[in-house]
Amino acid sequence: MKFAFFDTKPYDRPAFEKYGSLHGVSFKFFEAKLNEDTAELARGYDGVCAFVNDTVSPPVIDKLAELGVRVLALRCAGFNNVDMRHAYGRLHVLRVPAYSPYAVAEHAMALLLTSIRRIHKAYIRSRDFNFSLSGLTGFDLHGKTVGVIGTGRIGRVFIDICRGFGMRVLCYDKFPATGLEDGDRIRYVELSELYRKSDVISLHCPLTPETHHLINEESLAACKKGVVLINTSRGALVDAEALLSAIKARQVGAACLDVYEEESDLFFEDNSGHILEDDTLARLISMPNVIVTSHQAFLTEEALENIAETTVRNISDFFARGECENELCWRGTSAEDCKSGKCF
Ligand code: NAI
């Protein structure tokens, strides 16, 4: 099988070359992102391999289908960049549902600790031999309340980590997990209560039409004053303009963002020599209480290995058996989730 691999970064290649050669899948690595202008590059390939900021819109899907490409192997968990309804009947969409929930959950905690203990400030100061502590006062996580929205694989690991810090956990999920609640320590609540009572809120749900701008002017106003918001899920869960206003109004105490709504043309690339056109992002980055990383939460050695291994296994399963347990249906639900009834 020959696959066109879009949006290649140097760190992608070693694991994909290793697992590809083990399973007879060859990859042609393109640096370009998949979109209407580049879909033609997939001519002559059995499938395409895409990542979070590739655009799999109806025109791209039509073009791939016209080229005879049957399979889209996503090397990520989220699939909000794929028009699943349009893909139905045209492309088989495979994904990697889990590769290291620890990578993302640990990054969320790294951002939180960096932010509230002002590590980003202290690092810069000490490099300049400025050992003053003024302005570096943080707060203990122990005894604080964290609100976790989305209690799937990553959300549950993040809850474990927070419990290790002695935090109380309030959860919200459209499909609550059985067996997760633990007395007063971990409780499912309605979103209104989670907003009202949480000192820290971390987002771990997928981006869907329902969760688009879940964090907006209204929900931010409903939060505890000084709340710390962490988003390692998808940028458009948060209305960035509303977040900026809430930070200026001191309603939000800090924001830790690994993802950003308009990230696709910026993140993963070196833009240091360019003038940033996105004023909202520029203003957010300029805030002393905002930390932005560029969709880095997944980036651990373990995750890269697992992503490559599962993607290649998905491809070889699909071509060997005509099916794959990680194929998404038109609702964006995987075979695994269908078994649990989430599809309905
Ligand atoms: P998962 O599918 O295991 O869990 C998602 C949870 O969200 C499920 O429990 C689901 O019931 C819940 N959910 C669905 N709709 C909801 C709604 N309307 N409101 C509240 N909860 C809802 O997914 P996993 O592996 O935990 O990943 C979560 C998200 O993390 C992914 O969707 C992806 O966007 C993001 N992600 C980010 C990465 C990064 O590098 N920053 C890497 C990997 C994933």
mmCIF file of C-alpha atoms and ligand atoms in Angstrom:
data_model
loop_
_atom_site.group_PDB
_atom_site.id
_atom_site.type_symbol
_atom_site.label_atom_id
_atom_site.label_comp_id
_atom_site.label_asym_id
_atom_site.label_seq_id
_atom_site.Cartn_x
_atom_site.Cartn_y
_atom_site.Cartn_z
ATOM 1 C CA MET A 1 0.000 0.000 0.000
ATOM 2 C CA LYS A 2 1.180 3.476 -0.868
ATOM 3 C CA PHE A 3 0.066 6.411 1.248
ATOM 4 C CA ALA A 4 0.477 10.148 0.736
ATOM 5 C CA PHE A 5 1.452 11.605 4.105
ATOM 6 C CA PHE A 6 0.500 15.278 4.501
ATOM 7 C CA ASP A 7 1.805 17.969 6.863
ATOM 8 C CA THR A 8 4.978 15.995 7.605
ATOM 9 C CA LYS A 9 7.255 17.185 10.387
ATOM 10 C CA PRO A 10 10.737 15.735 11.015
ATOM 11 C CA TYR A 11 9.561 14.021 14.196
ATOM 12 C CA ASP A 12 6.869 12.074 12.285
ATOM 13 C CA ARG A 13 9.111 10.150 9.934
ATOM 14 C CA PRO A 14 11.198 7.694 12.003
ATOM 15 C CA ALA A 15 8.265 5.834 13.606
ATOM 16 C CA PHE A 16 6.151 5.803 10.422
ATOM 17 C CA GLU A 17 9.098 4.515 8.369
ATOM 18 C CA LYS A 18 9.738 1.812 10.984
ATOM 19 C CA TYR A 19 6.154 0.512 11.290
ATOM 20 C CA GLY A 20 5.426 1.071 7.588
ATOM 21 C CA SER A 21 8.322 -1.155 6.531
ATOM 22 C CA LEU A 22 7.243 -3.845 9.018
ATOM 23 C CA HIS A 23 3.708 -3.983 7.558
ATOM 24 C CA GLY A 24 4.267 -3.263 3.866
ATOM 25 C CA VAL A 25 2.928 0.300 3.915
ATOM 26 C CA SER A 26 5.077 2.889 2.140
ATOM 27 C CA PHE A 27 4.656 6.591 2.824
ATOM 28 C CA LYS A 28 5.464 9.510 0.581
ATOM 29 C CA PHE A 29 6.087 12.392 2.956
ATOM 30 C CA PHE A 30 4.764 15.783 1.849
ATOM 31 C CA GLU A 31 5.363 18.898 3.919
ATOM 32 C CA ALA A 32 2.244 20.530 2.492
ATOM 33 C CA LYS A 33 -1.001 20.415 4.417
ATOM 34 C CA LEU A 34 -3.896 18.621 2.779
ATOM 35 C CA ASN A 35 -6.396 21.095 1.316
ATOM 36 C CA GLU A 36 -8.115 21.899 -1.977
ATOM 37 C CA ASP A 37 -4.834 23.087 -3.525
ATOM 38 C CA THR A 38 -2.774 20.052 -2.535
ATOM 39 C CA ALA A 39 -5.246 17.134 -2.770
ATOM 40 C CA GLU A 40 -3.939 16.451 -6.294
ATOM 41 C CA LEU A 41 -0.676 15.225 -4.710
ATOM 42 C CA ALA A 42 -2.585 12.099 -3.654
ATOM 43 C CA ARG A 43 -2.909 10.936 -7.270
ATOM 44 C CA GLY A 44 -1.666 7.356 -7.606
ATOM 45 C CA TYR A 45 -1.814 6.576 -3.871
ATOM 46 C CA ASP A 46 -4.097 4.086 -2.124
ATOM 47 C CA GLY A 47 -4.772 6.457 0.711
ATOM 48 C CA VAL A 48 -3.828 9.639 2.515
ATOM 49 C CA CYS A 49 -2.532 10.124 6.016
ATOM 50 C CA ALA A 50 -3.590 13.418 7.619
ATOM 51 C CA PHE A 51 -3.245 15.299 10.902
ATOM 52 C CA VAL A 52 -5.228 17.818 12.928
ATOM 53 C CA ASN A 53 -4.782 20.904 10.761
ATOM 54 C CA ASP A 54 -5.292 19.262 7.385
ATOM 55 C CA THR A 55 -8.568 20.298 5.771
ATOM 56 C CA VAL A 56 -10.816 17.417 4.775
ATOM 57 C CA SER A 57 -13.725 19.459 3.451
ATOM 58 C CA PRO A 58 -16.317 18.331 0.854
ATOM 59 C CA PRO A 59 -14.246 19.589 -2.140
ATOM 60 C CA VAL A 60 -11.149 17.772 -0.797
ATOM 61 C CA ILE A 61 -13.153 14.582 -0.227
ATOM 62 C CA ASP A 62 -14.610 14.801 -3.761
ATOM 63 C CA LYS A 63 -11.138 15.297 -5.217
ATOM 64 C CA LEU A 64 -9.710 12.329 -3.300
ATOM 65 C CA ALA A 65 -12.630 10.145 -4.389
ATOM 66 C CA GLU A 66 -12.144 11.255 -8.010
ATOM 67 C CA LEU A 67 -8.465 10.225 -7.738
ATOM 68 C CA GLY A 68 -9.532 6.783 -6.529
ATOM 69 C CA VAL A 69 -8.247 7.310 -2.997
ATOM 70 C CA ARG A 70 -10.377 5.143 -0.716
ATOM 71 C CA VAL A 71 -8.861 5.573 2.702
ATOM 72 C CA LEU A 72 -8.127 8.534 4.949
ATOM 73 C CA ALA A 73 -5.916 7.434 7.834
ATOM 74 C CA LEU A 74 -5.981 10.141 10.486
ATOM 75 C CA ARG A 75 -2.912 10.038 12.717
ATOM 76 C CA CYS A 76 -4.816 11.734 15.554
ATOM 77 C CA ALA A 77 -7.837 11.200 17.790
ATOM 78 C CA GLY A 78 -9.923 14.289 16.953
ATOM 79 C CA PHE A 79 -11.671 14.424 13.559
ATOM 80 C CA ASN A 80 -13.416 17.817 13.626
ATOM 81 C CA ASN A 81 -11.411 18.765 10.509
ATOM 82 C CA VAL A 82 -13.158 16.029 8.499
ATOM 83 C CA ASP A 83 -16.647 16.515 7.065
ATOM 84 C CA MET A 84 -17.812 13.076 8.195
ATOM 85 C CA ARG A 85 -21.234 13.247 6.557
ATOM 86 C CA HIS A 86 -19.701 14.086 3.205
ATOM 87 C CA ALA A 87 -17.040 11.403 3.615
ATOM 88 C CA TYR A 88 -19.693 8.720 4.101
ATOM 89 C CA GLY A 89 -19.791 6.453 1.057
ATOM 90 C CA ARG A 90 -16.766 8.209 -0.471
ATOM 91 C CA LEU A 91 -13.863 7.666 1.927
ATOM 92 C CA HIS A 92 -13.165 5.251 4.757
ATOM 93 C CA VAL A 93 -11.956 7.353 7.684
ATOM 94 C CA LEU A 94 -9.653 5.613 10.181
ATOM 95 C CA ARG A 95 -8.233 7.275 13.262
ATOM 96 C CA VAL A 96 -6.078 6.668 16.337
ATOM 97 C CA PRO A 97 -8.568 6.892 19.193
ATOM 98 C CA ALA A 98 -5.930 6.750 21.926
ATOM 99 C CA TYR A 99 -2.175 6.916 21.771
ATOM 100 C CA SER A 100 -1.158 8.349 25.072
ATOM 101 C CA PRO A 101 -3.791 10.006 27.205
ATOM 102 C CA TYR A 102 -0.914 10.543 29.654
ATOM 103 C CA ALA A 103 0.936 12.801 27.187
ATOM 104 C CA VAL A 104 -2.003 15.223 26.947
ATOM 105 C CA ALA A 105 -3.106 15.061 30.584
ATOM 106 C CA GLU A 106 0.456 15.544 31.836
ATOM 107 C CA HIS A 107 0.885 18.535 29.513
ATOM 108 C CA ALA A 108 -2.328 20.042 30.888
ATOM 109 C CA MET A 109 -0.915 19.737 34.412
ATOM 110 C CA ALA A 110 2.475 21.084 33.264
ATOM 111 C CA LEU A 111 0.740 24.175 31.890
ATOM 112 C CA LEU A 112 -1.313 24.594 35.053
ATOM 113 C CA LEU A 113 1.696 24.367 37.376
ATOM 114 C CA THR A 114 3.783 26.628 35.142
ATOM 115 C CA SER A 115 1.033 29.206 35.168
ATOM 116 C CA ILE A 116 0.035 29.266 38.814
ATOM 117 C CA ARG A 117 3.609 28.995 40.156
ATOM 118 C CA ARG A 118 4.851 31.563 37.583
ATOM 119 C CA ILE A 119 7.601 29.202 36.375
ATOM 120 C CA HIS A 120 7.621 30.902 32.964
ATOM 121 C CA LYS A 121 8.438 34.214 34.678
ATOM 122 C CA ALA A 122 10.995 32.728 37.076
ATOM 123 C CA TYR A 123 12.835 30.943 34.254
ATOM 124 C CA ILE A 124 13.349 34.174 32.313
ATOM 125 C CA ARG A 125 14.324 36.101 35.446
ATOM 126 C CA SER A 126 16.953 33.671 36.683
ATOM 127 C CA ARG A 127 18.591 33.509 33.241
ATOM 128 C CA ASP A 128 19.151 37.242 33.691
ATOM 129 C CA PHE A 129 20.450 36.675 37.258
ATOM 130 C CA ASN A 130 17.321 38.414 38.545
ATOM 131 C CA PHE A 131 16.561 36.415 41.674
ATOM 132 C CA SER A 132 13.783 38.648 42.958
ATOM 133 C CA LEU A 133 10.582 36.857 44.024
ATOM 134 C CA SER A 134 8.277 39.863 43.693
ATOM 135 C CA GLY A 135 5.200 39.049 41.664
ATOM 136 C CA LEU A 136 5.821 35.295 41.707
ATOM 137 C CA THR A 137 3.346 34.369 44.458
ATOM 138 C CA GLY A 138 1.262 31.374 43.416
ATOM 139 C CA PHE A 139 -1.383 29.269 45.150
ATOM 140 C CA ASP A 140 -1.616 25.674 46.377
ATOM 141 C CA LEU A 141 -3.577 23.205 44.266
ATOM 142 C CA HIS A 142 -4.227 21.078 47.352
ATOM 143 C CA GLY A 143 -7.813 21.540 48.506
ATOM 144 C CA LYS A 144 -8.854 23.468 45.369
ATOM 145 C CA THR A 145 -11.652 22.388 43.063
ATOM 146 C CA VAL A 146 -10.988 21.415 39.469
ATOM 147 C CA GLY A 147 -13.789 21.165 36.918
ATOM 148 C CA VAL A 148 -13.160 18.594 34.193
ATOM 149 C CA ILE A 149 -15.349 18.795 31.079
ATOM 150 C CA GLY A 150 -15.131 15.499 29.203
ATOM 151 C CA THR A 151 -14.293 12.412 31.248
ATOM 152 C CA GLY A 152 -13.001 10.168 28.449
ATOM 153 C CA ARG A 153 -9.492 8.761 28.255
ATOM 154 C CA ILE A 154 -7.584 12.021 28.716
ATOM 155 C CA GLY A 155 -10.049 13.577 31.163
ATOM 156 C CA ARG A 156 -9.826 10.528 33.447
ATOM 157 C CA VAL A 157 -6.004 10.566 33.486
ATOM 158 C CA PHE A 158 -6.136 14.293 34.271
ATOM 159 C CA ILE A 159 -8.554 13.561 37.126
ATOM 160 C CA ASP A 160 -6.098 10.976 38.544
ATOM 161 C CA ILE A 161 -3.298 13.530 38.399
ATOM 162 C CA CYS A 162 -5.441 16.177 40.106
ATOM 163 C CA ARG A 163 -6.428 13.704 42.812
ATOM 164 C CA GLY A 164 -2.696 13.160 43.411
ATOM 165 C CA PHE A 165 -2.477 16.867 44.182
ATOM 166 C CA GLY A 166 -5.339 16.590 46.681
ATOM 167 C CA MET A 167 -7.842 18.492 44.545
ATOM 168 C CA ARG A 168 -11.621 18.003 44.622
ATOM 169 C CA VAL A 169 -13.002 17.117 41.194
ATOM 170 C CA LEU A 170 -16.273 18.215 39.618
ATOM 171 C CA CYS A 171 -16.963 16.531 36.280
ATOM 172 C CA TYR A 172 -19.300 17.101 33.395
ATOM 173 C CA ASP A 173 -19.771 14.725 30.476
ATOM 174 C CA LYS A 174 -22.617 14.195 28.039
ATOM 175 C CA PHE A 175 -22.138 10.484 28.673
ATOM 176 C CA PRO A 176 -21.016 10.149 32.312
ATOM 177 C CA ALA A 177 -18.706 7.219 33.041
ATOM 178 C CA THR A 178 -19.897 4.629 35.509
ATOM 179 C CA GLY A 179 -17.692 3.955 38.505
ATOM 180 C CA LEU A 180 -15.794 7.253 38.330
ATOM 181 C CA GLU A 181 -17.564 9.104 41.142
ATOM 182 C CA ASP A 182 -15.933 8.884 44.535
ATOM 183 C CA GLY A 183 -17.978 10.527 47.278
ATOM 184 C CA ASP A 184 -17.208 14.223 47.671
ATOM 185 C CA ARG A 185 -13.841 13.805 45.991
ATOM 186 C CA ILE A 186 -15.088 13.190 42.419
ATOM 187 C CA ARG A 187 -18.667 14.132 41.460
ATOM 188 C CA TYR A 188 -20.607 14.595 38.238
ATOM 189 C CA VAL A 189 -22.478 17.907 38.261
ATOM 190 C CA GLU A 190 -24.315 20.130 35.802
ATOM 191 C CA LEU A 191 -22.183 22.630 33.890
ATOM 192 C CA SER A 192 -23.656 25.551 35.852
ATOM 193 C CA GLU A 193 -22.396 24.094 39.146
ATOM 194 C CA LEU A 194 -19.021 23.226 37.627
ATOM 195 C CA TYR A 195 -18.594 26.815 36.416
ATOM 196 C CA ARG A 196 -19.739 28.281 39.736
ATOM 197 C CA LYS A 197 -17.513 26.168 41.993
ATOM 198 C CA SER A 198 -14.318 25.409 40.067
ATOM 199 C CA ASP A 199 -11.010 27.184 40.739
ATOM 200 C CA VAL A 200 -9.534 25.497 37.659
ATOM 201 C CA ILE A 201 -11.414 24.248 34.585
ATOM 202 C CA SER A 202 -9.853 21.835 32.092
ATOM 203 C CA LEU A 203 -11.457 20.930 28.766
ATOM 204 C CA HIS A 204 -11.218 17.329 27.545
ATOM 205 C CA CYS A 205 -14.290 16.923 25.330
ATOM 206 C CA PRO A 206 -14.273 16.749 21.519
ATOM 207 C CA LEU A 207 -15.131 19.679 19.275
ATOM 208 C CA THR A 208 -18.625 19.147 17.876
ATOM 209 C CA PRO A 209 -21.356 21.600 16.810
ATOM 210 C CA GLU A 210 -22.670 21.243 20.371
ATOM 211 C CA THR A 211 -19.359 22.084 22.075
ATOM 212 C CA HIS A 212 -18.310 24.857 19.667
ATOM 213 C CA HIS A 213 -17.651 27.956 21.843
ATOM 214 C CA LEU A 214 -18.750 26.078 24.945
ATOM 215 C CA ILE A 215 -16.584 28.581 26.785
ATOM 216 C CA ASN A 216 -18.080 31.912 25.784
ATOM 217 C CA GLU A 217 -19.030 35.257 27.320
ATOM 218 C CA GLU A 218 -21.933 33.728 29.232
ATOM 219 C CA SER A 219 -20.117 30.675 30.592
ATOM 220 C CA LEU A 220 -17.071 32.755 31.538
ATOM 221 C CA ALA A 221 -19.336 35.153 33.440
ATOM 222 C CA ALA A 222 -20.788 32.147 35.295
ATOM 223 C CA CYS A 223 -17.315 31.054 36.455
ATOM 224 C CA LYS A 224 -15.704 31.806 39.774
ATOM 225 C CA LYS A 225 -13.758 35.067 39.608
ATOM 226 C CA GLY A 226 -10.089 34.295 38.953
ATOM 227 C CA VAL A 227 -10.726 30.868 37.418
ATOM 228 C CA VAL A 228 -7.802 29.229 35.596
ATOM 229 C CA LEU A 229 -8.841 27.814 32.222
ATOM 230 C CA ILE A 230 -6.896 24.999 30.540
ATOM 231 C CA ASN A 231 -7.613 23.977 26.969
ATOM 232 C CA THR A 232 -5.621 21.060 25.558
ATOM 233 C CA SER A 233 -8.552 19.764 23.519
ATOM 234 C CA ARG A 234 -9.561 21.847 20.489
ATOM 235 C CA GLY A 235 -9.283 25.601 20.019
ATOM 236 C CA ALA A 236 -12.852 26.302 18.986
ATOM 237 C CA LEU A 237 -14.206 25.016 22.302
ATOM 238 C CA VAL A 238 -13.271 28.502 23.503
ATOM 239 C CA ASP A 239 -14.445 31.812 22.063
ATOM 240 C CA ALA A 240 -11.019 33.480 22.101
ATOM 241 C CA GLU A 241 -12.420 37.041 21.931
ATOM 242 C CA ALA A 242 -14.632 36.357 24.928
ATOM 243 C CA LEU A 243 -11.679 34.843 26.788
ATOM 244 C CA LEU A 244 -9.563 37.906 26.076
ATOM 245 C CA SER A 245 -12.306 40.223 27.383
ATOM 246 C CA ALA A 246 -12.708 38.090 30.514
ATOM 247 C CA ILE A 247 -8.958 38.210 31.146
ATOM 248 C CA LYS A 248 -8.929 41.996 30.738
ATOM 249 C CA ALA A 249 -11.876 42.222 33.140
ATOM 250 C CA ARG A 250 -9.910 40.061 35.672
ATOM 251 C CA GLN A 251 -12.765 37.515 35.585
ATOM 252 C CA VAL A 252 -10.334 34.854 34.320
ATOM 253 C CA GLY A 253 -7.199 34.607 36.462
ATOM 254 C CA ALA A 254 -5.081 32.677 33.960
ATOM 255 C CA ALA A 255 -5.389 30.717 30.732
ATOM 256 C CA CYS A 256 -3.299 27.770 29.558
ATOM 257 C CA LEU A 257 -3.879 27.137 25.886
ATOM 258 C CA ASP A 258 -2.343 24.329 23.858
ATOM 259 C CA VAL A 259 -4.882 24.862 21.097
ATOM 260 C CA TYR A 260 -6.380 27.935 19.470
ATOM 261 C CA GLU A 261 -9.382 28.351 17.186
ATOM 262 C CA GLU A 262 -7.406 29.863 14.307
ATOM 263 C CA GLU A 263 -4.289 27.761 14.843
ATOM 264 C CA SER A 264 -4.225 25.925 11.512
ATOM 265 C CA ASP A 265 -2.104 28.484 9.615
ATOM 266 C CA LEU A 266 0.170 29.218 12.560
ATOM 267 C CA PHE A 267 0.794 26.315 14.887
ATOM 268 C CA PHE A 268 3.517 23.744 14.139
ATOM 269 C CA GLU A 269 5.412 26.342 12.048
ATOM 270 C CA ASP A 270 8.205 28.830 12.790
ATOM 271 C CA ASN A 271 6.537 32.217 12.346
ATOM 272 C CA SER A 272 9.196 34.127 14.265
ATOM 273 C CA GLY A 273 10.224 36.139 11.197
ATOM 274 C CA HIS A 274 6.668 37.164 10.355
ATOM 275 C CA ILE A 275 4.278 39.816 11.597
ATOM 276 C CA LEU A 276 1.438 38.055 13.381
ATOM 277 C CA GLU A 277 -1.830 39.095 11.732
ATOM 278 C CA ASP A 278 -4.048 37.559 14.397
ATOM 279 C CA ASP A 279 -4.542 40.378 16.921
ATOM 280 C CA THR A 280 -6.489 38.223 19.365
ATOM 281 C CA LEU A 281 -3.719 35.638 19.587
ATOM 282 C CA ALA A 282 -1.044 38.350 19.777
ATOM 283 C CA ARG A 283 -2.903 40.042 22.655
ATOM 284 C CA LEU A 284 -3.450 36.730 24.459
ATOM 285 C CA ILE A 285 0.244 35.855 24.174
ATOM 286 C CA SER A 286 1.157 39.307 25.502
ATOM 287 C CA MET A 287 -0.738 38.675 28.754
ATOM 288 C CA PRO A 288 1.419 37.728 31.760
ATOM 289 C CA ASN A 289 -1.176 35.205 32.867
ATOM 290 C CA VAL A 290 -1.607 33.382 29.549
ATOM 291 C CA ILE A 291 0.584 30.501 28.414
ATOM 292 C CA VAL A 292 0.303 29.285 24.847
ATOM 293 C CA THR A 293 1.937 26.142 23.487
ATOM 294 C CA SER A 294 1.433 25.188 19.863
ATOM 295 C CA HIS A 295 -0.635 21.992 19.997
ATOM 296 C CA GLN A 296 2.228 20.219 21.692
ATOM 297 C CA ALA A 297 0.374 18.169 24.282
ATOM 298 C CA PHE A 298 0.553 14.953 22.251
ATOM 299 C CA LEU A 299 4.278 15.262 21.568
ATOM 300 C CA THR A 300 6.010 12.555 23.581
ATOM 301 C CA GLU A 301 8.167 9.689 22.323
ATOM 302 C CA GLU A 302 5.599 7.194 23.545
ATOM 303 C CA ALA A 303 2.743 8.940 21.773
ATOM 304 C CA LEU A 304 4.635 9.224 18.467
ATOM 305 C CA GLU A 305 5.408 5.485 18.557
ATOM 306 C CA ASN A 306 1.806 4.581 19.389
ATOM 307 C CA ILE A 307 0.393 6.918 16.724
ATOM 308 C CA ALA A 308 2.572 5.365 14.011
ATOM 309 C CA GLU A 309 1.942 1.798 15.171
ATOM 310 C CA THR A 310 -1.853 2.215 15.332
ATOM 311 C CA THR A 311 -2.091 4.152 12.054
ATOM 312 C CA VAL A 312 -0.125 1.485 10.197
ATOM 313 C CA ARG A 313 -2.142 -1.300 11.872
ATOM 314 C CA ASN A 314 -5.388 0.471 10.892
ATOM 315 C CA ILE A 315 -4.232 0.638 7.275
ATOM 316 C CA SER A 316 -3.059 -2.972 7.100
ATOM 317 C CA ASP A 317 -6.213 -4.259 8.861
ATOM 318 C CA PHE A 318 -8.393 -2.318 6.480
ATOM 319 C CA PHE A 319 -6.657 -3.586 3.353
ATOM 320 C CA ALA A 320 -6.434 -7.168 4.672
ATOM 321 C CA ARG A 321 -10.007 -7.520 5.983
ATOM 322 C CA GLY A 322 -11.931 -4.616 4.464
ATOM 323 C CA GLU A 323 -12.679 -3.356 7.959
ATOM 324 C CA CYS A 324 -10.918 -1.810 10.904
ATOM 325 C CA GLU A 325 -12.048 -1.320 14.489
ATOM 326 C CA ASN A 326 -10.909 2.308 14.343
ATOM 327 C CA GLU A 327 -13.001 3.266 11.328
ATOM 328 C CA LEU A 328 -15.372 6.164 12.003
ATOM 329 C CA CYS A 329 -18.977 6.074 10.855
ATOM 330 C CA TRP A 330 -20.766 9.101 9.426
ATOM 331 C CA ARG A 331 -21.726 10.236 12.907
ATOM 332 C CA GLY A 332 -18.037 10.341 13.752
ATOM 333 C CA THR A 333 -18.508 7.401 16.075
ATOM 334 C CA SER A 334 -16.056 4.534 16.067
ATOM 335 C CA ALA A 335 -16.925 0.846 16.070
ATOM 336 C CA GLU A 336 -15.663 0.723 19.629
ATOM 337 C CA ASP A 337 -18.040 3.503 20.739
ATOM 338 C CA CYS A 338 -20.952 1.962 18.800
ATOM 339 C CA LYS A 339 -20.591 -1.128 20.982
ATOM 340 C CA SER A 340 -21.075 1.066 24.025
ATOM 341 C CA GLY A 341 -24.191 2.576 22.490
ATOM 342 C CA LYS A 342 -22.850 6.160 22.402
ATOM 343 C CA CYS A 343 -23.840 6.379 18.760
ATOM 344 C CA PHE A 344 -27.525 6.520 19.607
HETATM 345 P P1 NAI B 1 -12.511 10.464 24.463
HETATM 346 O O1 NAI B 1 -13.407 10.190 23.301
HETATM 347 O O2 NAI B 1 -11.915 9.320 25.203
HETATM 348 O O3 NAI B 1 -13.275 11.386 25.529
HETATM 349 C C1 NAI B 1 -14.064 12.490 25.161
HETATM 350 C C2 NAI B 1 -15.162 12.605 26.213
HETATM 351 O O4 NAI B 1 -15.931 13.770 25.891
HETATM 352 C C3 NAI B 1 -16.114 11.405 26.220
HETATM 353 O O5 NAI B 1 -16.278 10.919 27.531
HETATM 354 C C4 NAI B 1 -17.411 11.983 25.655
HETATM 355 O O6 NAI B 1 -18.565 11.346 26.213
HETATM 356 C C5 NAI B 1 -17.302 13.427 26.109
HETATM 357 N N1 NAI B 1 -18.193 14.323 25.375
HETATM 358 C C6 NAI B 1 -18.695 14.184 24.116
HETATM 359 N N2 NAI B 1 -19.524 15.208 23.833
HETATM 360 C C7 NAI B 1 -19.549 15.991 24.941
HETATM 361 C C8 NAI B 1 -20.242 17.181 25.276
HETATM 362 N N3 NAI B 1 -21.084 17.774 24.402
HETATM 363 N N4 NAI B 1 -20.044 17.716 26.495
HETATM 364 C C9 NAI B 1 -19.209 17.115 27.387
HETATM 365 N N5 NAI B 1 -18.541 15.978 27.138
HETATM 366 C C10 NAI B 1 -18.706 15.430 25.915
HETATM 367 O O7 NAI B 1 -11.374 11.450 23.896
HETATM 368 P P2 NAI B 1 -9.943 11.720 24.527
HETATM 369 O O8 NAI B 1 -8.967 10.750 23.980
HETATM 370 O O9 NAI B 1 -10.077 11.868 25.994
HETATM 371 O O10 NAI B 1 -9.605 13.133 23.857
HETATM 372 C C11 NAI B 1 -10.328 14.310 24.202
HETATM 373 C C12 NAI B 1 -9.982 15.408 23.228
HETATM 374 O O11 NAI B 1 -8.615 15.770 23.386
HETATM 375 C C13 NAI B 1 -10.082 14.981 21.747
HETATM 376 O O12 NAI B 1 -11.387 15.157 21.248
HETATM 377 C C14 NAI B 1 -9.109 15.892 21.070
HETATM 378 O O13 NAI B 1 -9.826 17.001 20.576
HETATM 379 C C15 NAI B 1 -8.172 16.345 22.182
HETATM 380 N N6 NAI B 1 -6.771 15.966 21.954
HETATM 381 C C16 NAI B 1 -5.817 16.936 21.979
HETATM 382 C C17 NAI B 1 -4.491 16.620 21.791
HETATM 383 C C18 NAI B 1 -3.400 17.659 21.836
HETATM 384 O O14 NAI B 1 -2.256 17.378 21.428
HETATM 385 N N7 NAI B 1 -3.647 18.849 22.331
HETATM 386 C C19 NAI B 1 -4.080 15.234 21.522
HETATM 387 C C20 NAI B 1 -5.167 14.281 21.606
HETATM 388 C C21 NAI B 1 -6.457 14.643 21.786
#
